[in-house]
Amino acid sequence: MGVPSAFVRTTGCPLRCVWCDSDYTSWHPQGETRTVAQILSRLADFPTRHVVVTGGEPLIAAGIEELCAGLRTQGYHITLETAGVVFKEVACDLASVSPKLSNSIPFAREGGRWAERHNRLRLRLDVIQAFMDCSDYQLKFVIERAEDIAEVRAIVDSLHGVDPAKVLLMPQGTTREELDRRGAWLVEVCKQHGFRYCPRLHIELFGNRRGT
Ligand code: SF4
């Protein structure tokens, strides 16, 4: 956090988290088609050597292997943000895997028509483990309520060799008020379990705005 980074955001996601903060890549996917060469050329406009490939779900984007290979060839540090439901062996320095808890099930959106599918697809321990085994990793959980902690604990205990310092708990919320309220108790949970607290710095700095 705090490292100036360029973000490449792919559109399209197999999940439909109820609190998704990038609807324009999931519930209502939008975007332009760009070639890998065009993306690499655009990145050259930024002084940073850190690139975050995110989504949506970048592992389902056409050309993701080629994009990550191109970033590697050009010497970028690559962080791959994924929900951990699809595995592909792509060039990556840090796999930032965000397994989805039951608090993400969209019962309350569009009459709940995505709830069953989302719940069926949202957690793939084998995929998470594969990412952990092939690059540096962090596991980032979005926390909304106290019951979520038992789910995090069960997932972490089901995986092999998880370093608690690489488990990040992030409060759910898109306003400072929500984040402050949830963050206050979440910090205490992190202290108890040896997990890391993960603020939403972009919300604090820029608000809930597209492009930040
Ligand atoms: S996995 Fe990410 S992009 Fe997909 S619906 Fe959930 S929060 Fe949105």
PDB file of C-alpha atoms and ligand atoms in Angstrom:
ATOM      1  CA  MET A   1       0.000   0.000   0.000  1.00  0.00           C
ATOM      2  CA  GLY A   2       1.207   3.457  -0.836  1.00  0.00           C
ATOM      3  CA  VAL A   3       3.455   2.361  -3.704  1.00  0.00           C
ATOM      4  CA  PRO A   4       2.563   4.427  -6.798  1.00  0.00           C
ATOM      5  CA  SER A   5       1.156   1.884  -9.221  1.00  0.00           C
ATOM      6  CA  ALA A   6      -0.535   1.778 -12.584  1.00  0.00           C
ATOM      7  CA  PHE A   7      -3.707  -0.320 -12.695  1.00  0.00           C
ATOM      8  CA  VAL A   8      -4.810  -2.404 -15.649  1.00  0.00           C
ATOM      9  CA  ARG A   9      -8.453  -3.276 -15.030  1.00  0.00           C
ATOM     10  CA  THR A  10     -10.038  -6.017 -17.098  1.00  0.00           C
ATOM     11  CA  THR A  11     -13.798  -6.255 -17.433  1.00  0.00           C
ATOM     12  CA  GLY A  12     -15.911  -9.358 -16.888  1.00  0.00           C
ATOM     13  CA  CYS A  13     -16.252 -11.510 -13.766  1.00  0.00           C
ATOM     14  CA  PRO A  14     -17.856 -14.896 -13.075  1.00  0.00           C
ATOM     15  CA  LEU A  15     -18.961 -13.649  -9.628  1.00  0.00           C
ATOM     16  CA  ARG A  16     -21.532 -11.048  -8.566  1.00  0.00           C
ATOM     17  CA  CYS A  17     -20.592  -9.857  -5.075  1.00  0.00           C
ATOM     18  CA  VAL A  18     -23.472  -7.976  -3.496  1.00  0.00           C
ATOM     19  CA  TRP A  19     -21.112  -5.152  -2.448  1.00  0.00           C
ATOM     20  CA  CYS A  20     -18.970  -5.138  -5.604  1.00  0.00           C
ATOM     21  CA  ASP A  21     -17.434  -1.673  -5.922  1.00  0.00           C
ATOM     22  CA  SER A  22     -16.681  -2.061  -9.624  1.00  0.00           C
ATOM     23  CA  ASP A  23     -20.093  -2.905 -11.080  1.00  0.00           C
ATOM     24  CA  TYR A  24     -18.801  -1.728 -14.427  1.00  0.00           C
ATOM     25  CA  THR A  25     -16.667  -4.913 -14.579  1.00  0.00           C
ATOM     26  CA  SER A  26     -19.145  -7.430 -13.144  1.00  0.00           C
ATOM     27  CA  TRP A  27     -22.878  -6.679 -12.878  1.00  0.00           C
ATOM     28  CA  HIS A  28     -22.794  -4.260 -15.817  1.00  0.00           C
ATOM     29  CA  PRO A  29     -19.516  -4.895 -17.636  1.00  0.00           C
ATOM     30  CA  GLN A  30     -18.200  -2.068 -19.765  1.00  0.00           C
ATOM     31  CA  GLY A  31     -14.908  -1.281 -21.422  1.00  0.00           C
ATOM     32  CA  GLU A  32     -12.947  -0.964 -24.603  1.00  0.00           C
ATOM     33  CA  THR A  33     -11.037  -3.661 -26.404  1.00  0.00           C
ATOM     34  CA  ARG A  34      -7.297  -3.025 -26.331  1.00  0.00           C
ATOM     35  CA  THR A  35      -4.410  -5.108 -27.603  1.00  0.00           C
ATOM     36  CA  VAL A  36      -1.598  -6.097 -25.279  1.00  0.00           C
ATOM     37  CA  ALA A  37       0.710  -3.840 -27.272  1.00  0.00           C
ATOM     38  CA  GLN A  38      -1.640  -0.884 -26.717  1.00  0.00           C
ATOM     39  CA  ILE A  39      -1.785  -1.553 -22.978  1.00  0.00           C
ATOM     40  CA  LEU A  40       2.002  -1.795 -22.690  1.00  0.00           C
ATOM     41  CA  SER A  41       2.380   1.399 -24.693  1.00  0.00           C
ATOM     42  CA  ARG A  42      -0.088   3.234 -22.402  1.00  0.00           C
ATOM     43  CA  LEU A  43       1.747   2.004 -19.303  1.00  0.00           C
ATOM     44  CA  ALA A  44       4.950   3.523 -20.623  1.00  0.00           C
ATOM     45  CA  ASP A  45       3.340   6.952 -19.998  1.00  0.00           C
ATOM     46  CA  PHE A  46       3.537   6.356 -16.231  1.00  0.00           C
ATOM     47  CA  PRO A  47       6.810   6.674 -14.304  1.00  0.00           C
ATOM     48  CA  THR A  48       6.050   3.753 -11.956  1.00  0.00           C
ATOM     49  CA  ARG A  49       7.481   0.266 -12.408  1.00  0.00           C
ATOM     50  CA  HIS A  50       4.648  -1.277 -10.381  1.00  0.00           C
ATOM     51  CA  VAL A  51       1.602  -2.571 -12.223  1.00  0.00           C
ATOM     52  CA  VAL A  52      -1.527  -4.023 -10.643  1.00  0.00           C
ATOM     53  CA  VAL A  53      -3.552  -6.254 -12.950  1.00  0.00           C
ATOM     54  CA  THR A  54      -7.078  -6.343 -11.587  1.00  0.00           C
ATOM     55  CA  GLY A  55     -10.704  -6.674 -12.632  1.00  0.00           C
ATOM     56  CA  GLY A  56     -13.381  -7.897 -12.752  1.00  0.00           C
ATOM     57  CA  GLU A  57     -11.566 -11.192 -12.794  1.00  0.00           C
ATOM     58  CA  PRO A  58      -8.358 -10.826 -14.807  1.00  0.00           C
ATOM     59  CA  LEU A  59      -7.791 -14.575 -15.094  1.00  0.00           C
ATOM     60  CA  ILE A  60     -10.760 -14.867 -17.477  1.00  0.00           C
ATOM     61  CA  ALA A  61      -9.630 -11.986 -19.703  1.00  0.00           C
ATOM     62  CA  ALA A  62      -8.493 -12.971 -23.182  1.00  0.00           C
ATOM     63  CA  GLY A  63      -4.766 -12.409 -23.555  1.00  0.00           C
ATOM     64  CA  ILE A  64      -3.987 -12.344 -19.827  1.00  0.00           C
ATOM     65  CA  GLU A  65      -0.989 -14.674 -20.235  1.00  0.00           C
ATOM     66  CA  GLU A  66       0.389 -12.508 -23.029  1.00  0.00           C
ATOM     67  CA  LEU A  67      -0.159  -9.319 -21.034  1.00  0.00           C
ATOM     68  CA  CYS A  68       1.606 -10.612 -17.918  1.00  0.00           C
ATOM     69  CA  ALA A  69       4.449 -12.038 -20.019  1.00  0.00           C
ATOM     70  CA  GLY A  70       4.845  -8.637 -21.678  1.00  0.00           C
ATOM     71  CA  LEU A  71       4.931  -6.885 -18.305  1.00  0.00           C
ATOM     72  CA  ARG A  72       7.558  -9.345 -17.085  1.00  0.00           C
ATOM     73  CA  THR A  73       9.691  -8.808 -20.204  1.00  0.00           C
ATOM     74  CA  GLN A  74       9.573  -5.070 -19.607  1.00  0.00           C
ATOM     75  CA  GLY A  75      10.684  -5.488 -15.999  1.00  0.00           C
ATOM     76  CA  TYR A  76       7.534  -4.395 -14.173  1.00  0.00           C
ATOM     77  CA  HIS A  77       6.653  -5.624 -10.704  1.00  0.00           C
ATOM     78  CA  ILE A  78       3.338  -7.407 -11.293  1.00  0.00           C
ATOM     79  CA  THR A  79       0.612  -7.684  -8.691  1.00  0.00           C
ATOM     80  CA  LEU A  80      -2.272  -9.846  -9.822  1.00  0.00           C
ATOM     81  CA  GLU A  81      -5.559  -9.216  -8.030  1.00  0.00           C
ATOM     82  CA  THR A  82      -7.897 -12.183  -8.312  1.00  0.00           C
ATOM     83  CA  ALA A  83     -10.876 -13.698  -6.539  1.00  0.00           C
ATOM     84  CA  GLY A  84      -9.039 -17.037  -6.722  1.00  0.00           C
ATOM     85  CA  VAL A  85     -11.718 -18.942  -8.620  1.00  0.00           C
ATOM     86  CA  VAL A  86      -9.754 -19.575 -11.851  1.00  0.00           C
ATOM     87  CA  PHE A  87      -6.104 -20.608 -12.009  1.00  0.00           C
ATOM     88  CA  LYS A  88      -3.686 -19.899 -14.837  1.00  0.00           C
ATOM     89  CA  GLU A  89       0.060 -19.880 -14.479  1.00  0.00           C
ATOM     90  CA  VAL A  90       0.865 -16.312 -15.499  1.00  0.00           C
ATOM     91  CA  ALA A  91       3.897 -14.131 -14.804  1.00  0.00           C
ATOM     92  CA  CYS A  92       3.295 -12.582 -11.392  1.00  0.00           C
ATOM     93  CA  ASP A  93       5.349 -11.227  -8.490  1.00  0.00           C
ATOM     94  CA  LEU A  94       2.520 -10.997  -5.959  1.00  0.00           C
ATOM     95  CA  ALA A  95      -0.749 -12.891  -6.195  1.00  0.00           C
ATOM     96  CA  SER A  96      -3.267 -10.855  -4.217  1.00  0.00           C
ATOM     97  CA  VAL A  97      -6.017 -13.426  -3.788  1.00  0.00           C
ATOM     98  CA  SER A  98      -9.349 -12.278  -2.397  1.00  0.00           C
ATOM     99  CA  PRO A  99     -11.516 -15.299  -1.519  1.00  0.00           C
ATOM    100  CA  LYS A 100     -15.143 -14.361  -1.164  1.00  0.00           C
ATOM    101  CA  LEU A 101     -17.014 -15.071   2.077  1.00  0.00           C
ATOM    102  CA  SER A 102     -20.750 -15.682   2.429  1.00  0.00           C
ATOM    103  CA  ASN A 103     -21.231 -11.955   3.079  1.00  0.00           C
ATOM    104  CA  SER A 104     -20.742 -11.477  -0.674  1.00  0.00           C
ATOM    105  CA  ILE A 105     -23.766 -13.581  -1.772  1.00  0.00           C
ATOM    106  CA  PRO A 106     -26.150 -11.287  -3.668  1.00  0.00           C
ATOM    107  CA  PHE A 107     -29.518 -12.256  -2.189  1.00  0.00           C
ATOM    108  CA  ALA A 108     -30.442  -8.578  -2.127  1.00  0.00           C
ATOM    109  CA  ARG A 109     -29.711  -7.702  -5.757  1.00  0.00           C
ATOM    110  CA  GLU A 110     -31.760  -8.336  -8.877  1.00  0.00           C
ATOM    111  CA  GLY A 111     -34.177 -10.509  -6.931  1.00  0.00           C
ATOM    112  CA  GLY A 112     -31.350 -12.813  -5.851  1.00  0.00           C
ATOM    113  CA  ARG A 113     -31.100 -14.402  -9.320  1.00  0.00           C
ATOM    114  CA  TRP A 114     -27.272 -14.613  -9.108  1.00  0.00           C
ATOM    115  CA  ALA A 115     -27.118 -15.890  -5.524  1.00  0.00           C
ATOM    116  CA  GLU A 116     -26.986 -19.643  -6.178  1.00  0.00           C
ATOM    117  CA  ARG A 117     -24.418 -19.392  -8.970  1.00  0.00           C
ATOM    118  CA  HIS A 118     -22.248 -16.940  -7.045  1.00  0.00           C
ATOM    119  CA  ASN A 119     -22.293 -19.122  -3.934  1.00  0.00           C
ATOM    120  CA  ARG A 120     -21.395 -22.219  -5.964  1.00  0.00           C
ATOM    121  CA  LEU A 121     -18.408 -20.537  -7.630  1.00  0.00           C
ATOM    122  CA  ARG A 122     -17.065 -18.188  -4.984  1.00  0.00           C
ATOM    123  CA  LEU A 123     -14.653 -20.412  -3.039  1.00  0.00           C
ATOM    124  CA  ARG A 124     -12.036 -22.675  -4.638  1.00  0.00           C
ATOM    125  CA  LEU A 125      -9.463 -23.775  -2.081  1.00  0.00           C
ATOM    126  CA  ASP A 126      -7.508 -25.686  -4.749  1.00  0.00           C
ATOM    127  CA  VAL A 127      -7.167 -22.542  -6.859  1.00  0.00           C
ATOM    128  CA  ILE A 128      -6.131 -20.412  -3.887  1.00  0.00           C
ATOM    129  CA  GLN A 129      -3.522 -23.010  -2.924  1.00  0.00           C
ATOM    130  CA  ALA A 130      -2.196 -23.099  -6.491  1.00  0.00           C
ATOM    131  CA  PHE A 131      -1.604 -19.343  -6.443  1.00  0.00           C
ATOM    132  CA  MET A 132       0.080 -19.606  -3.026  1.00  0.00           C
ATOM    133  CA  ASP A 133       2.356 -22.355  -4.280  1.00  0.00           C
ATOM    134  CA  CYS A 134       3.587 -20.597  -7.407  1.00  0.00           C
ATOM    135  CA  SER A 135       4.357 -17.018  -6.325  1.00  0.00           C
ATOM    136  CA  ASP A 136       4.481 -14.692  -3.369  1.00  0.00           C
ATOM    137  CA  TYR A 137       0.925 -14.151  -2.194  1.00  0.00           C
ATOM    138  CA  GLN A 138      -1.457 -12.379   0.119  1.00  0.00           C
ATOM    139  CA  LEU A 139      -4.971 -13.459   1.048  1.00  0.00           C
ATOM    140  CA  LYS A 140      -7.303 -10.506   1.339  1.00  0.00           C
ATOM    141  CA  PHE A 141     -10.726 -10.917   2.944  1.00  0.00           C
ATOM    142  CA  VAL A 142     -13.509  -8.341   2.854  1.00  0.00           C
ATOM    143  CA  ILE A 143     -15.070  -8.243   6.326  1.00  0.00           C
ATOM    144  CA  GLU A 144     -18.545  -6.983   7.050  1.00  0.00           C
ATOM    145  CA  ARG A 145     -19.670  -8.631  10.286  1.00  0.00           C
ATOM    146  CA  ALA A 146     -18.286 -10.513  13.281  1.00  0.00           C
ATOM    147  CA  GLU A 147     -19.412 -13.928  11.947  1.00  0.00           C
ATOM    148  CA  ASP A 148     -17.067 -13.495   8.979  1.00  0.00           C
ATOM    149  CA  ILE A 149     -14.024 -14.145  11.145  1.00  0.00           C
ATOM    150  CA  ALA A 150     -14.924 -17.811  11.708  1.00  0.00           C
ATOM    151  CA  GLU A 151     -15.171 -18.258   7.924  1.00  0.00           C
ATOM    152  CA  VAL A 152     -11.746 -16.670   7.442  1.00  0.00           C
ATOM    153  CA  ARG A 153     -10.298 -18.918  10.130  1.00  0.00           C
ATOM    154  CA  ALA A 154     -11.797 -22.033   8.501  1.00  0.00           C
ATOM    155  CA  ILE A 155     -10.386 -21.116   5.083  1.00  0.00           C
ATOM    156  CA  VAL A 156      -6.937 -20.279   6.423  1.00  0.00           C
ATOM    157  CA  ASP A 157      -6.857 -23.524   8.428  1.00  0.00           C
ATOM    158  CA  SER A 158      -7.868 -25.545   5.339  1.00  0.00           C
ATOM    159  CA  LEU A 159      -4.930 -24.273   3.282  1.00  0.00           C
ATOM    160  CA  HIS A 160      -1.346 -25.439   3.665  1.00  0.00           C
ATOM    161  CA  GLY A 161       1.402 -23.213   4.999  1.00  0.00           C
ATOM    162  CA  VAL A 162      -0.467 -19.918   5.319  1.00  0.00           C
ATOM    163  CA  ASP A 163       1.655 -17.196   6.879  1.00  0.00           C
ATOM    164  CA  PRO A 164      -0.768 -15.198   9.117  1.00  0.00           C
ATOM    165  CA  ALA A 165       1.163 -12.045   8.241  1.00  0.00           C
ATOM    166  CA  LYS A 166      -0.016 -12.549   4.647  1.00  0.00           C
ATOM    167  CA  VAL A 167      -3.676 -12.653   5.644  1.00  0.00           C
ATOM    168  CA  LEU A 168      -5.233  -9.218   5.233  1.00  0.00           C
ATOM    169  CA  LEU A 169      -8.594  -8.213   6.684  1.00  0.00           C
ATOM    170  CA  MET A 170     -10.218  -5.272   4.946  1.00  0.00           C
ATOM    171  CA  PRO A 171     -13.427  -3.603   6.160  1.00  0.00           C
ATOM    172  CA  GLN A 172     -16.280  -3.598   3.678  1.00  0.00           C
ATOM    173  CA  GLY A 173     -17.455  -0.098   2.892  1.00  0.00           C
ATOM    174  CA  THR A 174     -17.360   2.696   0.382  1.00  0.00           C
ATOM    175  CA  THR A 175     -17.568   5.657   2.772  1.00  0.00           C
ATOM    176  CA  ARG A 176     -15.169   6.849   5.439  1.00  0.00           C
ATOM    177  CA  GLU A 177     -17.871   6.463   8.080  1.00  0.00           C
ATOM    178  CA  GLU A 178     -18.441   2.788   7.269  1.00  0.00           C
ATOM    179  CA  LEU A 179     -14.720   2.083   7.116  1.00  0.00           C
ATOM    180  CA  ASP A 180     -14.025   3.847  10.410  1.00  0.00           C
ATOM    181  CA  ARG A 181     -16.830   1.987  12.152  1.00  0.00           C
ATOM    182  CA  ARG A 182     -15.834  -1.473  10.910  1.00  0.00           C
ATOM    183  CA  GLY A 183     -12.119  -0.727  11.055  1.00  0.00           C
ATOM    184  CA  ALA A 184     -12.156   0.008  14.789  1.00  0.00           C
ATOM    185  CA  TRP A 185     -13.153  -3.537  15.786  1.00  0.00           C
ATOM    186  CA  LEU A 186     -11.360  -5.212  12.888  1.00  0.00           C
ATOM    187  CA  VAL A 187      -8.006  -3.928  14.093  1.00  0.00           C
ATOM    188  CA  GLU A 188      -8.592  -5.774  17.363  1.00  0.00           C
ATOM    189  CA  VAL A 189      -9.414  -8.995  15.464  1.00  0.00           C
ATOM    190  CA  CYS A 190      -6.165  -8.665  13.516  1.00  0.00           C
ATOM    191  CA  LYS A 191      -4.219  -8.297  16.752  1.00  0.00           C
ATOM    192  CA  GLN A 192      -5.804 -11.464  18.177  1.00  0.00           C
ATOM    193  CA  HIS A 193      -5.072 -13.627  15.107  1.00  0.00           C
ATOM    194  CA  GLY A 194      -1.793 -12.122  13.919  1.00  0.00           C
ATOM    195  CA  PHE A 195      -3.434 -11.018  10.668  1.00  0.00           C
ATOM    196  CA  ARG A 196      -2.785  -7.713   8.868  1.00  0.00           C
ATOM    197  CA  TYR A 197      -5.264  -4.877   8.822  1.00  0.00           C
ATOM    198  CA  CYS A 198      -5.905  -3.560   5.325  1.00  0.00           C
ATOM    199  CA  PRO A 199      -7.327  -0.032   5.025  1.00  0.00           C
ATOM    200  CA  ARG A 200      -9.026   1.104   1.815  1.00  0.00           C
ATOM    201  CA  LEU A 201      -6.567   3.883   1.113  1.00  0.00           C
ATOM    202  CA  HIS A 202      -8.085   4.866  -2.230  1.00  0.00           C
ATOM    203  CA  ILE A 203     -11.463   5.528  -0.556  1.00  0.00           C
ATOM    204  CA  GLU A 204      -9.791   7.615   2.133  1.00  0.00           C
ATOM    205  CA  LEU A 205      -7.794   9.618  -0.429  1.00  0.00           C
ATOM    206  CA  PHE A 206     -10.179   9.927  -3.349  1.00  0.00           C
ATOM    207  CA  GLY A 207     -13.620   8.712  -2.255  1.00  0.00           C
ATOM    208  CA  ASN A 208     -15.542   6.003  -4.078  1.00  0.00           C
ATOM    209  CA  ARG A 209     -14.739   7.200  -7.577  1.00  0.00           C
ATOM    210  CA  ARG A 210     -14.111   5.271 -10.743  1.00  0.00           C
ATOM    211  CA  GLY A 211     -10.501   5.481 -11.915  1.00  0.00           C
ATOM    212  CA  THR A 212      -8.977   5.536  -8.417  1.00  0.00           C
TER     213      THR A 212
HETATM  214  S1  SF4 B   1     -15.004 -10.786  -7.556  1.00  0.00           S
HETATM  215 FE1  SF4 B   1     -14.436  -8.611  -7.536  1.00  0.00          FE
HETATM  216  S2  SF4 B   1     -15.101  -7.787  -9.542  1.00  0.00           S
HETATM  217 FE2  SF4 B   1     -16.095  -9.785  -9.261  1.00  0.00          FE
HETATM  218  S3  SF4 B   1     -18.120  -9.262  -8.396  1.00  0.00           S
HETATM  219 FE3  SF4 B   1     -16.732  -9.702  -6.664  1.00  0.00          FE
HETATM  220  S4  SF4 B   1     -15.868  -7.700  -6.057  1.00  0.00           S
HETATM  221 FE4  SF4 B   1     -16.798  -7.464  -8.123  1.00  0.00          FE
END
